[in-house]
XYZ file of C-alpha atoms in Angstrom:
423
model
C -34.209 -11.453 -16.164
C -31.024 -9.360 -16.318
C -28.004 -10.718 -17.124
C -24.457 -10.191 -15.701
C -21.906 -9.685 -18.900
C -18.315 -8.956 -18.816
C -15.595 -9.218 -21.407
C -14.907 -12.381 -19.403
C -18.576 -13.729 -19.718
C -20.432 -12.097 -22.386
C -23.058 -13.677 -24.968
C -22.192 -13.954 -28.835
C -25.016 -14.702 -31.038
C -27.329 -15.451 -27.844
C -24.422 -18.293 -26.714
C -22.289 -17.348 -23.615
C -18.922 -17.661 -24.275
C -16.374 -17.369 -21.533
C -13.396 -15.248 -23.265
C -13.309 -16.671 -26.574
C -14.818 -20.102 -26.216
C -18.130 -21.631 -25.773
C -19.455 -22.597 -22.642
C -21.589 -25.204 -24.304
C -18.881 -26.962 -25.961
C -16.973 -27.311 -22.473
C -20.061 -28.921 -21.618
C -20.332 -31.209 -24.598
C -16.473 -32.474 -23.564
C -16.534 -32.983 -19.925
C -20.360 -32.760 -19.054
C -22.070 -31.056 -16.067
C -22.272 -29.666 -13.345
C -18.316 -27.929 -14.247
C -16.752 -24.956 -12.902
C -15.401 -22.694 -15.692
C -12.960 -20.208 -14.675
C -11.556 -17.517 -17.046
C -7.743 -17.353 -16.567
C -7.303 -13.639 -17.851
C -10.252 -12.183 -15.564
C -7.606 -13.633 -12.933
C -4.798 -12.189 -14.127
C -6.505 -8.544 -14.516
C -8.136 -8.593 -11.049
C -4.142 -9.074 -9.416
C -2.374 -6.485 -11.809
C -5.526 -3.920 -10.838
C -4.789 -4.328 -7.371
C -1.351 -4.428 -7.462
C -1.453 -1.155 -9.451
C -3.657 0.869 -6.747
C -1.297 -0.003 -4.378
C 1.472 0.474 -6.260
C 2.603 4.087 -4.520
C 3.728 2.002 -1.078
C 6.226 -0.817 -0.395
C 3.630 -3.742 -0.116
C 2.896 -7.192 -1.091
C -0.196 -9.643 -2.209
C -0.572 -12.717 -0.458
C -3.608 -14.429 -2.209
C -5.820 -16.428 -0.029
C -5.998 -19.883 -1.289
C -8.764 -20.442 0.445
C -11.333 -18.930 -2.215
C -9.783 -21.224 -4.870
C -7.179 -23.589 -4.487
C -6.951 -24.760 -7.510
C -2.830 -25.236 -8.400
C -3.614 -24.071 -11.800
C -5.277 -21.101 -10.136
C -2.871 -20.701 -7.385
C 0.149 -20.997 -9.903
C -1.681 -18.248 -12.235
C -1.303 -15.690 -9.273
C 2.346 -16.768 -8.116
C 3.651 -16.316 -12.035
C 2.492 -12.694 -10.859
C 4.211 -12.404 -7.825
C 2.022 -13.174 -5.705
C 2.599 -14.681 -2.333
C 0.365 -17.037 -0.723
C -1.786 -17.184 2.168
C -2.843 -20.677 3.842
C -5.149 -21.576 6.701
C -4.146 -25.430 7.218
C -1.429 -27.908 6.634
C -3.735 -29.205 3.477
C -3.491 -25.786 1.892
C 0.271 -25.462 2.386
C 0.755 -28.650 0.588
C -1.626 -27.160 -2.301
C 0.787 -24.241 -2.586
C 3.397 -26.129 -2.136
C 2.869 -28.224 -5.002
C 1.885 -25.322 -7.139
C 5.167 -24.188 -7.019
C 5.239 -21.221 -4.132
C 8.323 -20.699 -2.695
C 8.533 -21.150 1.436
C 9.546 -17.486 1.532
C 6.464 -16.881 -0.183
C 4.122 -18.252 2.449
C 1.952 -17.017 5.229
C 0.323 -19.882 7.430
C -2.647 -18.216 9.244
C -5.263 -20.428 11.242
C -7.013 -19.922 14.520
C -7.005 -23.519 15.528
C -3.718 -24.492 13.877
C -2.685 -27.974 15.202
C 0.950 -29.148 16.662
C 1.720 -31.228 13.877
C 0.768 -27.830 11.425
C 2.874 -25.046 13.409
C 5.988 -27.687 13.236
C 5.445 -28.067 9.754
C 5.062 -24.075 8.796
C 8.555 -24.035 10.631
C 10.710 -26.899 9.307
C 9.513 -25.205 5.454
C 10.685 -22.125 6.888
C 7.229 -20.224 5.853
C 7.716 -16.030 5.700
C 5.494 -16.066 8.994
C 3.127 -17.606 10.708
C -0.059 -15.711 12.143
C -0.647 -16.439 15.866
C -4.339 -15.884 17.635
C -3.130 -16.479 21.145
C -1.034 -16.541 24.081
C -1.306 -20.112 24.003
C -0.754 -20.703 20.630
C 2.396 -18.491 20.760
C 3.829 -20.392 24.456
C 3.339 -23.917 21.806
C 5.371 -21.978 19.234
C 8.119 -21.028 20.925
C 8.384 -24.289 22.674
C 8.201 -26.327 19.169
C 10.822 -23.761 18.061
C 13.456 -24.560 20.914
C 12.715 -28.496 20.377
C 14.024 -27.727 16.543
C 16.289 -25.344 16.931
C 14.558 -22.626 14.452
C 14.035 -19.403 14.960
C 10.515 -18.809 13.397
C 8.985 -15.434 12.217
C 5.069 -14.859 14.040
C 2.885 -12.103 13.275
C 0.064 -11.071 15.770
C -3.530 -11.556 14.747
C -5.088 -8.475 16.282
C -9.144 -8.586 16.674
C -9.553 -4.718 16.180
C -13.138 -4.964 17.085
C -14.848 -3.866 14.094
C -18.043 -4.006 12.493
C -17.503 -5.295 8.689
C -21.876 -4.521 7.921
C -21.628 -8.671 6.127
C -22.925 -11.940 7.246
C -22.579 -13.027 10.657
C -20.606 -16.080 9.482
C -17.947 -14.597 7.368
C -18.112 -11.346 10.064
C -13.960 -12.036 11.872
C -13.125 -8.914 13.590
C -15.745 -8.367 16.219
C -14.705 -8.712 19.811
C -17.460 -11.165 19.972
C -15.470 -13.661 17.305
C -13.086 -16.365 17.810
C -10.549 -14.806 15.789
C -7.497 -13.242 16.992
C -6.536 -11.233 20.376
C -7.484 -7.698 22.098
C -5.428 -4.948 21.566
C -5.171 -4.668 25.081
C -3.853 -8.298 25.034
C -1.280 -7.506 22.023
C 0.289 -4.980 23.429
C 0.523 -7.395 26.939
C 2.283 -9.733 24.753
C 4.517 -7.980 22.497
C 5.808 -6.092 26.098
C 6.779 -9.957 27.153
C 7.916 -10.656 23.901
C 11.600 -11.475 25.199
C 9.828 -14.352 27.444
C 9.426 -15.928 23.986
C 13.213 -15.971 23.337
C 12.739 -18.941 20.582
C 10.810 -17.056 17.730
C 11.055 -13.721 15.870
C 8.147 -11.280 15.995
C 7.421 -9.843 12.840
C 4.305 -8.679 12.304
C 0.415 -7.269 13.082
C -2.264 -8.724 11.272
C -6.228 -8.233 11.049
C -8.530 -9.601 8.983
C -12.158 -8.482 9.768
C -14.220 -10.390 7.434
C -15.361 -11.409 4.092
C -17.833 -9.773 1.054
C -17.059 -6.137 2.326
C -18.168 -3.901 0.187
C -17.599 -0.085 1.710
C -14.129 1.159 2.496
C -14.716 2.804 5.926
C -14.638 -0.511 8.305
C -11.489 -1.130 6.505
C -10.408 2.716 7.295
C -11.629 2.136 11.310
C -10.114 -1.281 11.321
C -6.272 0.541 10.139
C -6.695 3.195 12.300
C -7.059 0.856 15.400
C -3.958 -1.501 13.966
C -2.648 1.962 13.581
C -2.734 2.887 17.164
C -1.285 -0.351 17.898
C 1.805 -0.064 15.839
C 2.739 3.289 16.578
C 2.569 2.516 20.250
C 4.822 -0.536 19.462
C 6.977 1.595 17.951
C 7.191 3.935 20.600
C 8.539 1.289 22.795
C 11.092 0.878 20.362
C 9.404 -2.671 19.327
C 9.286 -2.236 15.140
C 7.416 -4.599 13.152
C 8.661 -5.703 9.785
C 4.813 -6.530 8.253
C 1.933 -4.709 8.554
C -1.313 -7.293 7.175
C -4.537 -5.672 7.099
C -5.732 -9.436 5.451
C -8.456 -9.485 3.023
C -12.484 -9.466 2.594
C -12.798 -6.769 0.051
C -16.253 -7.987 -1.614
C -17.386 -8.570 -5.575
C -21.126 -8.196 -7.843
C -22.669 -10.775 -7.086
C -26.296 -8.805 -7.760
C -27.356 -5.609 -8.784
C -26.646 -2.729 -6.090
C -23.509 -4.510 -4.540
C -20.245 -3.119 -6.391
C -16.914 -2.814 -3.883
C -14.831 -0.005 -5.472
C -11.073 -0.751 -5.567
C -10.345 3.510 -6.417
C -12.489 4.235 -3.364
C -10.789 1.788 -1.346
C -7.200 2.603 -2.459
C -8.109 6.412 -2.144
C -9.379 6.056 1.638
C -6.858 3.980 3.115
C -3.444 4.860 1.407
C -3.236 8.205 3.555
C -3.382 6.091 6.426
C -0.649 3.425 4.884
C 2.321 6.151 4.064
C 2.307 6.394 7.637
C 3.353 2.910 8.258
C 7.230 2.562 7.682
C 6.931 -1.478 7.731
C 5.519 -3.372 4.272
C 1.855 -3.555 4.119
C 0.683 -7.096 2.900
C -3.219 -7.977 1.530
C -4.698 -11.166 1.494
C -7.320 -10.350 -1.028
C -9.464 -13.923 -2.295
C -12.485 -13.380 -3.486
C -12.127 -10.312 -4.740
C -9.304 -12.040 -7.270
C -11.379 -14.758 -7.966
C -15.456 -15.149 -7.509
C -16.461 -13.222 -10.822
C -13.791 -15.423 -12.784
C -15.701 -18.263 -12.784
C -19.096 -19.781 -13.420
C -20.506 -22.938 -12.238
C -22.391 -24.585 -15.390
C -25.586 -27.072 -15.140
C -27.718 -28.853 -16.524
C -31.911 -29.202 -15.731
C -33.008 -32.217 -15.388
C -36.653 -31.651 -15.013
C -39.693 -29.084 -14.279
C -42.192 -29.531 -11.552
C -45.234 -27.640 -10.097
C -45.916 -28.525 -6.229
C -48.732 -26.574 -5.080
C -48.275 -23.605 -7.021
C -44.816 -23.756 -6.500
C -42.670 -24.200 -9.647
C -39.201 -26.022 -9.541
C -36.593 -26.309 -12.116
C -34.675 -29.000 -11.277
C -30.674 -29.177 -12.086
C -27.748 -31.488 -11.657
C -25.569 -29.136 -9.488
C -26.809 -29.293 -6.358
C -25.103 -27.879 -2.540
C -22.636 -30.405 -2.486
C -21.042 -28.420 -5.818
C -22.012 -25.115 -4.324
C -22.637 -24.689 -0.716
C -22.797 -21.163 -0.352
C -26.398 -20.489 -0.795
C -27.758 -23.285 1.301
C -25.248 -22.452 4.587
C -25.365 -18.119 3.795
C -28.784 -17.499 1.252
C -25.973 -16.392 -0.878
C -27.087 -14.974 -4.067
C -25.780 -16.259 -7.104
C -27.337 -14.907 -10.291
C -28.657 -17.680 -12.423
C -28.759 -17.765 -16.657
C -29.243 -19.165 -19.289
C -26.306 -20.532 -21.817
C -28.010 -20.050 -25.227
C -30.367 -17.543 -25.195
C -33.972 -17.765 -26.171
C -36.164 -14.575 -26.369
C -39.333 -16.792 -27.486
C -39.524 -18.284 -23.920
C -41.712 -16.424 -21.463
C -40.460 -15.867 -17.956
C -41.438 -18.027 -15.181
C -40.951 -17.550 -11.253
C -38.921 -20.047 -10.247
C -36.745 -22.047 -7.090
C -33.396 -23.590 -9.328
C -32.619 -26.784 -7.034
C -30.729 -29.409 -7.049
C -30.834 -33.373 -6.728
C -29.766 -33.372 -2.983
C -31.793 -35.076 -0.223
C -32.323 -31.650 1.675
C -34.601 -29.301 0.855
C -31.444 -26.555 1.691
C -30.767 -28.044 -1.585
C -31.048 -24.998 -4.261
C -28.844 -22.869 -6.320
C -31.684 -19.857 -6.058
C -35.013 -19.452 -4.809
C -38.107 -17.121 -6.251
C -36.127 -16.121 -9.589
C -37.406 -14.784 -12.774
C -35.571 -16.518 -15.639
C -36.554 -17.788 -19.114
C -38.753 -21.060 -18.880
C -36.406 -24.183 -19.273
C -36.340 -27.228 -21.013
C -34.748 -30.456 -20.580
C -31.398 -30.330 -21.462
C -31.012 -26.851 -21.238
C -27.475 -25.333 -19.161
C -28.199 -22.865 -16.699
C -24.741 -21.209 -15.586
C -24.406 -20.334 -11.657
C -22.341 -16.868 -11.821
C -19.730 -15.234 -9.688
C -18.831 -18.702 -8.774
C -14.825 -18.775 -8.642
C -14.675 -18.448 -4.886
C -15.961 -20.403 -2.538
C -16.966 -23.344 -4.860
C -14.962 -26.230 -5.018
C -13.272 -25.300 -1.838
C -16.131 -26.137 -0.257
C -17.670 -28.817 -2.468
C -18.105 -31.889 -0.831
C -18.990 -35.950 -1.655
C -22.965 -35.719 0.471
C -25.208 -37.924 -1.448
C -21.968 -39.877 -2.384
C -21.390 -37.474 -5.494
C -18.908 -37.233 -7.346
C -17.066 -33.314 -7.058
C -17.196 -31.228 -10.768
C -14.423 -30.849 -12.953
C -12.541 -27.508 -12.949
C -11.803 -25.673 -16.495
C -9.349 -22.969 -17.093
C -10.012 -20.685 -20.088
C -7.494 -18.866 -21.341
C -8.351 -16.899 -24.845
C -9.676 -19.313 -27.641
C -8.266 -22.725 -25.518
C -9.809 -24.432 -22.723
C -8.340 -26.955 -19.908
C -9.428 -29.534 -17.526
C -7.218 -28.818 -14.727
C -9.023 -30.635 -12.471
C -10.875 -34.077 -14.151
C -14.642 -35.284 -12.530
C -13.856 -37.715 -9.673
C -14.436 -41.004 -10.442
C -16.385 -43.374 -8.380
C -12.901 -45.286 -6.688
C -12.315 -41.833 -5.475
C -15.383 -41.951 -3.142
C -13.726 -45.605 -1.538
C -10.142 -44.309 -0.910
C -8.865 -47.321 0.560
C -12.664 -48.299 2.518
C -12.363 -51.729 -0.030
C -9.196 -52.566 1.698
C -10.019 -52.078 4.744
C -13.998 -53.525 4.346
C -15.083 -55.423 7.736
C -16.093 -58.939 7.155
């Protein structure tokens, strides 16, 4: 079995340490299953963006969505970055985490009444419209208050991003966004829409991309759009071509940031407006591990199963995509022979696994198997199925470690269901 290593997660003496501590001994103090996040590979994944961009006016919004964590989110706004949110819950997040209004895009395609009003009375840098209905609500909520709010224009370029069909957002056949034909319908009514200010295009085509050239056809369409806009003397301030740049998660899949900057920047120094990215992921997946425990071995019909106390509720993204995470061991043991193996968890489903048909070092009770490339996409989407209780989160930063989010306990399950019990 091959393992992934990084100055961020790398082995010392046959232990994995993530930066300069232990994984075991976060174990040992808050148990398992834990995510385990390294603050610094955080850090380094913004400032290497930022830097390849660094020869055009733009800014980094960074989609909360991977990771909202407010220790996480507040470790990319102490770097300037902005924030991107996708619901009224994730505004509050970055709220609380200390982003300034001004700081703030609120993107959604099914944003609700009560969310739109709220983006406005906090005075958010923009909020992302997906269509002519959504923008006739905004300009009516805007004359009921009295504001003047900025929109931006989701545009659905109609692009093939070569991912999974459920993280795939700029085809025509998706729900995301409107035509071009339809954008350019609306922005030439724009003055029918006399309550908010029109700031922006926006695309976003989808998620774990890992070549540059959908991103280069996906510009050039915006492109198109803008410069026609422009034409008609109509000049957008922002120019958001979103996120989706993809990570490692396995051998063969690298997205190059050079390669990326290289092929698109030609094609930015056009655009006179500031060009924003909503990069996640790509800031956050391969900064964190989710760490477990096995619980037990079992053969079923020639089928061997290592059995582990993380299970889909902790991380979803292999049971709802066959996402691959890679899968080893915490301490090291080159006495163990390899064994073929599904890693699953406790979970009444049998969607219920963390890998399936792997070739890792035979386990023992007791042993901690950690779930890479795990720092996006994991707690977001954990959930309480089976009435489990969500992980704890742990920052790492150097030689210290910190629970910035604790285990939920039990009474967080009943909310207020005891108070409110039927007799």
């Amino acid at each position: 079995m091959s393992q992934l290593n990084s100055k961020y997660f790398h082995y010392r003496d046959k232990e994995l340490f993530c930066e300069d501590v232990p994984v075991v001994k976060i174990a040992s103090a808050v148990s398992t299953p834990v995510y385990i996040y390294s603050r610094n590979y955080l850090r380094d994944r913004y400032t290497e963006f930022a830097a390849a961009f660094q020869s055009i006016d733009h800014a980094i919004f960074y989609s909360v969505k991977s990771n909202f964590n407010l220790s996480v989110i507040k470790t990319f706004l102490s770097l300037g970055s902005g924030v991107d949110v996708n619901s009224e819950g994730e505004l509050y997040r970055a709220l609380r985490a200390g982003a300034h209004p001004s700081k703030i895009i609120l993107t959604g395609v099914g944003k609700t009444e009560d969310e739109l009003r709220i983006g406005m009375v906090h005075n958010v840098l923009m909020i992302k419209a997906e269509s002519l209905e959504e923008i006739e609500l905004l300009n009516k909520i805007a004359g009921q208050l009295k504001l003047k709010p900025k929109v931006a224009l989701r545009i659905n370029p109609d692009v093939n991003p070569a991912t999974h069909p459920y993280i795939s957002t700029g085809l025509a056949e998706n729900k995301f966004g409107v035509s071009s034909e339809e954008a350019l319908e609306i922005f030439s009514h724009s003055k029918n829409f006399s309550n908010i200010i029109f700031t922006g295009l926006h695309m976003h085509i989808g998620s774990q991309i890992l070549a540059a050239e959908p991103f280069v056809e996906a510009v050039e369409k915006l492109s198109e759009i803008y410069f026609k806009l422009n034409a008609a003397g109509i000049r957008p301030d922002h120019f958001d071509i979103g996120g989706g740049m993809g990570v490692y998660y396995r051998e063969n899949e690298n997205f190059s940031l050079p390669d990326f900057a290289g092929n698109l920047l030609p094609l930015l120094k056009k655009i006179s407006s500031k060009i924003i990215f909503e990069p996640g992921r790509y800031l956050t997946a391969n900064g964190g591990i989710l760490l477990t425990k096995v619980l037990y071995n079992k053969t079923e019909a020639e089928k061997y199963f290592i059995i582990v106390d993380a299970a889909m509720n902790d991380l979803l993204r292999p049971s709802i995509y066959d996402a691959y995470h890679h899968i080893q061991h915490a301490i090291l043991n080159k006495e163990r022979k390899n064994v073929r193996a599904d890693i699953v968890g406790p979970v009444c489903e049998s969607g219920d696994f963390m890998g399936r048909d792997r070739e890792i070092p035979a386990c023992i009770q007791g042993d901690l198997l950690a779930v890479m490339s795990a720092g996006a996409y994991g707690m977001t989407m954990a959930s309480n199925y089976n009435a489990r209780r969500r992980p704890a989160e742990v920052m790492v930063e150097g030689d210290r470690y910190f629970i910035i989010r604790s285990r939920e306990h039990y009474q967080h399950l009943l909310l207020d269901e005891e108070e409110r019990l039927l007799t």
